Tab-separated table of C-alpha atoms in Angstrom:
chain	number	residue	atom	x	y	z
F	145	LEU	CA	22.950	-4.173	-0.769
F	146	LEU	CA	19.462	-4.927	0.344
F	147	THR	CA	20.053	-3.450	3.778
F	148	LEU	CA	21.611	-0.305	2.378
F	149	ALA	CA	18.807	0.137	-0.090
F	150	ALA	CA	15.980	-0.556	2.300
F	151	THR	CA	17.382	1.809	4.909
F	152	ARG	CA	18.167	4.557	2.419
F	153	VAL	CA	21.598	5.208	3.913
F	154	GLU	CA	22.743	7.423	1.040
F	155	PHE	CA	19.890	9.869	1.525
F	156	LEU	CA	20.400	9.845	5.256
F	157	LEU	CA	24.086	10.719	4.851
F	158	THR	CA	23.398	13.469	2.347
F	159	ASN	CA	20.367	14.895	4.232
F	160	SER	CA	18.170	14.562	1.172
F	161	LEU	CA	15.666	12.154	2.570
F	162	ASP	CA	12.889	14.748	2.740
F	163	GLN	CA	13.397	15.600	-0.927
F	164	ARG	CA	13.453	11.918	-1.865
F	165	MET	CA	10.283	11.287	0.083
F	166	HIS	CA	8.156	13.513	-2.187
F	167	ASP	CA	9.914	12.640	-5.493
F	168	ARG	CA	7.556	10.955	-7.912
F	169	GLY	CA	10.245	10.181	-10.431
F	170	PRO	CA	13.386	9.389	-8.528
F	171	THR	CA	16.560	8.422	-10.334
F	172	PRO	CA	18.239	5.392	-8.953
F	173	SER	CA	20.862	5.913	-6.263
F	174	LEU	CA	24.275	4.230	-6.231
F	175	THR	CA	23.096	1.424	-4.018
F	176	GLU	CA	19.940	0.939	-6.126
F	177	SER	CA	22.039	0.872	-9.312
F	178	ALA	CA	24.326	-1.833	-7.839
F	179	LEU	CA	21.157	-3.768	-6.805
F	180	VAL	CA	19.918	-3.591	-10.404
F	181	ILE	CA	23.186	-5.088	-11.631
F	182	TYR	CA	22.926	-7.869	-9.004
F	183	VAL	CA	19.329	-8.601	-10.038
F	184	ILE	CA	20.349	-8.756	-13.715
F	185	GLY	CA	23.157	-11.221	-12.913
F	186	PHE	CA	20.905	-13.325	-10.716
F	187	VAL	CA	18.231	-13.557	-13.410
F	188	TRP	CA	20.883	-14.634	-15.913
F	189	GLN	CA	22.035	-17.332	-13.500
F	190	GLN	CA	18.511	-18.593	-13.129
F	191	MET	CA	17.971	-18.680	-16.899
F	192	LYS	CA	21.143	-20.733	-17.313
F	193	LYS	CA	20.062	-23.112	-14.578
F	194	LEU	CA	16.617	-23.523	-16.294
F	195	TYR	CA	18.312	-24.280	-19.612
F	196	ILE	CA	20.700	-26.833	-18.148
F	197	TRP	CA	18.255	-28.552	-15.700
F	198	GLY	CA	15.179	-28.469	-17.851
F	199	LEU	CA	11.759	-27.161	-16.928
F	200	ARG	CA	10.543	-30.207	-14.988
F	201	ALA	CA	13.715	-30.547	-12.845
F	202	TYR	CA	13.757	-26.796	-12.267
F	203	LEU	CA	10.188	-26.669	-11.044
F	204	ALA	CA	10.734	-29.691	-8.839
F	205	ASP	CA	13.046	-27.721	-6.550
F	206	MET	CA	11.066	-25.365	-4.265
F	207	TRP	CA	13.956	-22.996	-3.842
F	208	ASN	CA	13.933	-22.307	-7.586
F	209	LEU	CA	10.318	-21.204	-7.293
F	210	VAL	CA	11.310	-18.884	-4.486
F	211	ASP	CA	14.111	-17.460	-6.731
F	212	PHE	CA	11.590	-17.001	-9.516
F	213	LEU	CA	9.229	-15.117	-7.199
F	214	MET	CA	12.007	-12.931	-5.922
F	215	ASN	CA	13.200	-12.092	-9.431
F	216	ALA	CA	9.669	-11.349	-10.661
F	217	LEU	CA	9.195	-8.915	-7.766
F	218	TYR	CA	12.485	-7.176	-8.406
F	219	ILE	CA	11.863	-6.900	-12.138
F	220	ALA	CA	8.378	-5.492	-11.404
F	221	THR	CA	9.931	-2.938	-9.063
F	222	ILE	CA	12.490	-1.804	-11.590
F	223	SER	CA	9.801	-1.567	-14.288
F	224	LEU	CA	7.551	0.535	-12.165
F	225	ARG	CA	10.337	2.833	-11.194
F	226	THR	CA	11.117	3.233	-14.924
F	227	VAL	CA	7.498	4.030	-15.674
F	228	ALA	CA	7.494	6.675	-12.875
F	229	TRP	CA	10.678	8.302	-14.265
F	230	ALA	CA	9.269	8.239	-17.800
F	231	ARG	CA	6.048	9.901	-16.730
F	232	ILE	CA	8.057	12.801	-15.357
F	233	VAL	CA	10.455	13.118	-18.290
F	234	PHE	CA	8.196	12.525	-21.225
F	235	TYR	CA	4.819	13.581	-20.065
F	236	ASN	CA	5.925	16.586	-17.932
F	237	GLU	CA	4.067	15.552	-14.871
F	238	PRO	CA	4.849	17.378	-11.620
F	239	ARG	CA	7.785	15.730	-9.909
F	240	TYR	CA	7.740	16.965	-6.352
F	241	ILE	CA	4.325	16.613	-4.648
F	242	ASN	CA	3.535	15.997	-1.028
F	243	ARG	CA	3.433	12.272	-0.626
F	244	GLY	CA	0.145	12.457	1.180
F	245	GLN	CA	-1.485	13.746	-1.993
F	246	TRP	CA	-0.218	11.056	-4.285
F	247	ASP	CA	-2.568	8.639	-6.018
F	248	SER	CA	-2.954	5.402	-4.123
F	249	PHE	CA	-1.658	3.417	-7.087
F	250	ASP	CA	1.198	5.758	-7.913
F	251	PRO	CA	4.013	3.727	-9.621
F	252	VAL	CA	6.530	4.689	-6.956
F	253	LEU	CA	4.204	3.575	-4.094
F	254	VAL	CA	3.480	0.285	-5.796
F	255	SER	CA	7.137	-0.333	-6.529
F	256	GLU	CA	7.981	0.302	-2.848
F	257	CYS	CA	5.433	-2.309	-1.828
F	258	LEU	CA	6.835	-4.840	-4.347
F	259	PHE	CA	10.376	-3.979	-3.241
F	260	ALA	CA	9.469	-4.663	0.430
F	261	ALA	CA	7.959	-8.028	-0.570
F	262	ALA	CA	11.014	-8.885	-2.613
F	263	ASN	CA	13.283	-8.132	0.370
F	264	ILE	CA	11.195	-10.428	2.551
F	265	VAL	CA	11.519	-13.317	0.039
F	266	SER	CA	15.218	-12.644	-0.380
F	267	THR	CA	15.787	-12.644	3.360
F	268	LEU	CA	13.834	-15.874	3.777
F	269	LYS	CA	16.217	-17.524	1.402
F	270	LEU	CA	18.719	-17.580	4.194
F	271	VAL	CA	16.745	-20.531	5.540
F	272	TYR	CA	18.340	-22.518	2.754
F	273	VAL	CA	21.705	-22.069	4.494
F	274	PHE	CA	20.380	-23.839	7.575
F	275	THR	CA	20.370	-27.174	5.834
F	276	VAL	CA	24.183	-27.364	6.185
F	277	SER	CA	24.113	-26.592	9.886
F	278	PRO	CA	24.371	-29.651	12.139
F	279	GLN	CA	22.136	-27.996	14.714
F	280	LEU	CA	19.560	-26.294	12.494
F	281	GLY	CA	19.542	-28.673	9.514
F	282	PRO	CA	17.656	-31.526	11.266
F	283	LEU	CA	15.253	-29.061	12.834
F	284	GLN	CA	14.426	-27.629	9.430
F	285	ILE	CA	13.809	-31.082	7.978
F	286	SER	CA	11.539	-31.929	10.901
F	287	LEU	CA	9.568	-28.791	10.588
F	288	GLY	CA	9.185	-29.435	6.807
F	289	ARG	CA	7.711	-32.791	7.376
F	290	MET	CA	5.465	-31.449	10.083
F	291	LEU	CA	3.762	-28.991	7.676
F	292	HIS	CA	1.077	-31.370	6.629
F	293	ASP	CA	0.110	-32.070	10.242
F	294	ILE	CA	0.190	-28.368	11.034
F	295	LEU	CA	-2.186	-27.643	8.083
F	296	ARG	CA	-4.565	-30.363	9.268
F	297	PHE	CA	-4.562	-28.811	12.668
F	298	PHE	CA	-5.383	-25.408	11.396
F	299	CYS	CA	-8.267	-26.864	9.333
F	300	VAL	CA	-9.790	-28.349	12.435
F	301	TYR	CA	-9.177	-25.035	14.281
F	302	PHE	CA	-10.836	-23.047	11.511
F	303	LEU	CA	-13.876	-25.366	11.595
F	304	VAL	CA	-14.223	-24.892	15.322
F	305	LEU	CA	-13.949	-21.118	14.900
F	306	VAL	CA	-16.690	-21.095	12.232
F	307	ALA	CA	-18.897	-23.251	14.342
F	308	PHE	CA	-18.677	-20.854	17.323
F	309	ALA	CA	-19.038	-17.872	14.993
F	310	PHE	CA	-22.345	-19.192	13.761
F	311	GLY	CA	-23.559	-19.729	17.288
F	312	PHE	CA	-22.512	-16.335	18.507
F	313	ASN	CA	-24.016	-14.676	15.405
F	314	GLN	CA	-27.342	-16.274	16.187
F	315	LEU	CA	-27.195	-14.867	19.725
F	316	TYR	CA	-25.852	-11.422	19.125
F	317	TRP	CA	-26.932	-10.430	15.600
F	318	PHE	CA	-29.588	-7.970	16.913
F	319	TYR	CA	-27.185	-6.077	19.158
F	320	ALA	CA	-24.544	-5.787	16.362
F	321	LYS	CA	-27.166	-4.414	13.913
F	322	ASN	CA	-28.538	-2.072	16.572
F	323	ARG	CA	-25.084	-0.724	17.385
F	324	ALA	CA	-24.200	-0.275	13.738
F	325	ARG	CA	-27.474	1.635	13.140
F	326	ASN	CA	-27.046	3.909	16.099
F	327	CYS	CA	-23.432	4.757	15.441
F	328	LYS	CA	-23.661	5.085	11.703
F	329	ASN	CA	-23.564	8.973	11.581
F	330	VAL	CA	-22.078	9.676	14.939
F	331	HIS	CA	-19.020	11.990	15.011
F	332	PHE	CA	-17.341	12.460	18.377
F	333	THR	CA	-14.054	13.158	20.015
F	334	LEU	CA	-12.895	12.229	23.443
F	335	GLU	CA	-12.135	15.934	24.163
F	336	GLU	CA	-15.857	16.686	23.960
F	337	GLY	CA	-16.613	14.447	26.938
F	338	GLN	CA	-18.329	11.743	24.893
F	339	LYS	CA	-16.570	8.802	26.436
F	340	ASP	CA	-19.838	6.906	26.766
F	341	VAL	CA	-20.444	7.267	23.068
F	342	TYR	CA	-16.948	6.074	22.391
F	343	ASP	CA	-17.371	3.022	24.623
F	344	TYR	CA	-20.620	2.178	22.950
F	345	CYS	CA	-19.659	2.680	19.304
F	346	ILE	CA	-16.015	1.637	19.380
F	347	THR	CA	-15.148	-0.478	22.420
F	348	ARG	CA	-18.201	-2.284	23.607
F	349	GLY	CA	-18.975	-5.497	21.698
F	350	THR	CA	-15.949	-5.091	19.465
F	351	TYR	CA	-14.156	-8.137	20.689
F	352	PHE	CA	-17.079	-10.459	20.038
F	353	THR	CA	-18.818	-8.970	17.037
F	354	LYS	CA	-15.782	-8.130	14.852
F	355	PRO	CA	-14.861	-11.775	14.133
F	356	ILE	CA	-18.568	-12.618	13.432
F	357	GLU	CA	-19.069	-9.556	11.257
F	358	THR	CA	-15.961	-10.463	9.312
F	359	LEU	CA	-17.121	-14.037	8.669
F	360	ASN	CA	-20.603	-12.786	7.671
F	361	ARG	CA	-19.071	-10.613	4.975
């Protein structure tokens, strides 16, 4: 269901993908309706598990937290799609508008982002199946126990990165400020033969100054 809904197979088969792309209040397709039923059933299953296990035992299992996050994302997606449909039906907002002209926080756009995140979490749940595999199960357990060591290593790596960033910033701060001032209001295209300006404002110094400027912000 997730694969069919994510790839929009129904719209591809009916040649209505272009219309669906610019629809600000789309009604759920057959695949999406089946997915809603699946989400409702899964939420009910988690509620029963929470009632039987108790809150403390339920929260002690990490996979239950993953299920909770996945359900929350799916419920938020369904809610936003309902809001988008209600705005078209009850408030008479225009339904078909070029997607490039939509508001950045249009409910359909936000719901698509949440649906993508929910699909990622749902797919990552397949890792749970690895525990029963004689080949992948021990590897998963080993990686899980190595997480603390990996986090310590990244802390040391981050400290080294910050230390070098401070040093490079002390050496190159003038050139970064000078380049930013000279390129502030420069508009150019490569077709106009301004490759030198492009090299100076875009390419030159980018590899060293970008991490430093990011840390300084």
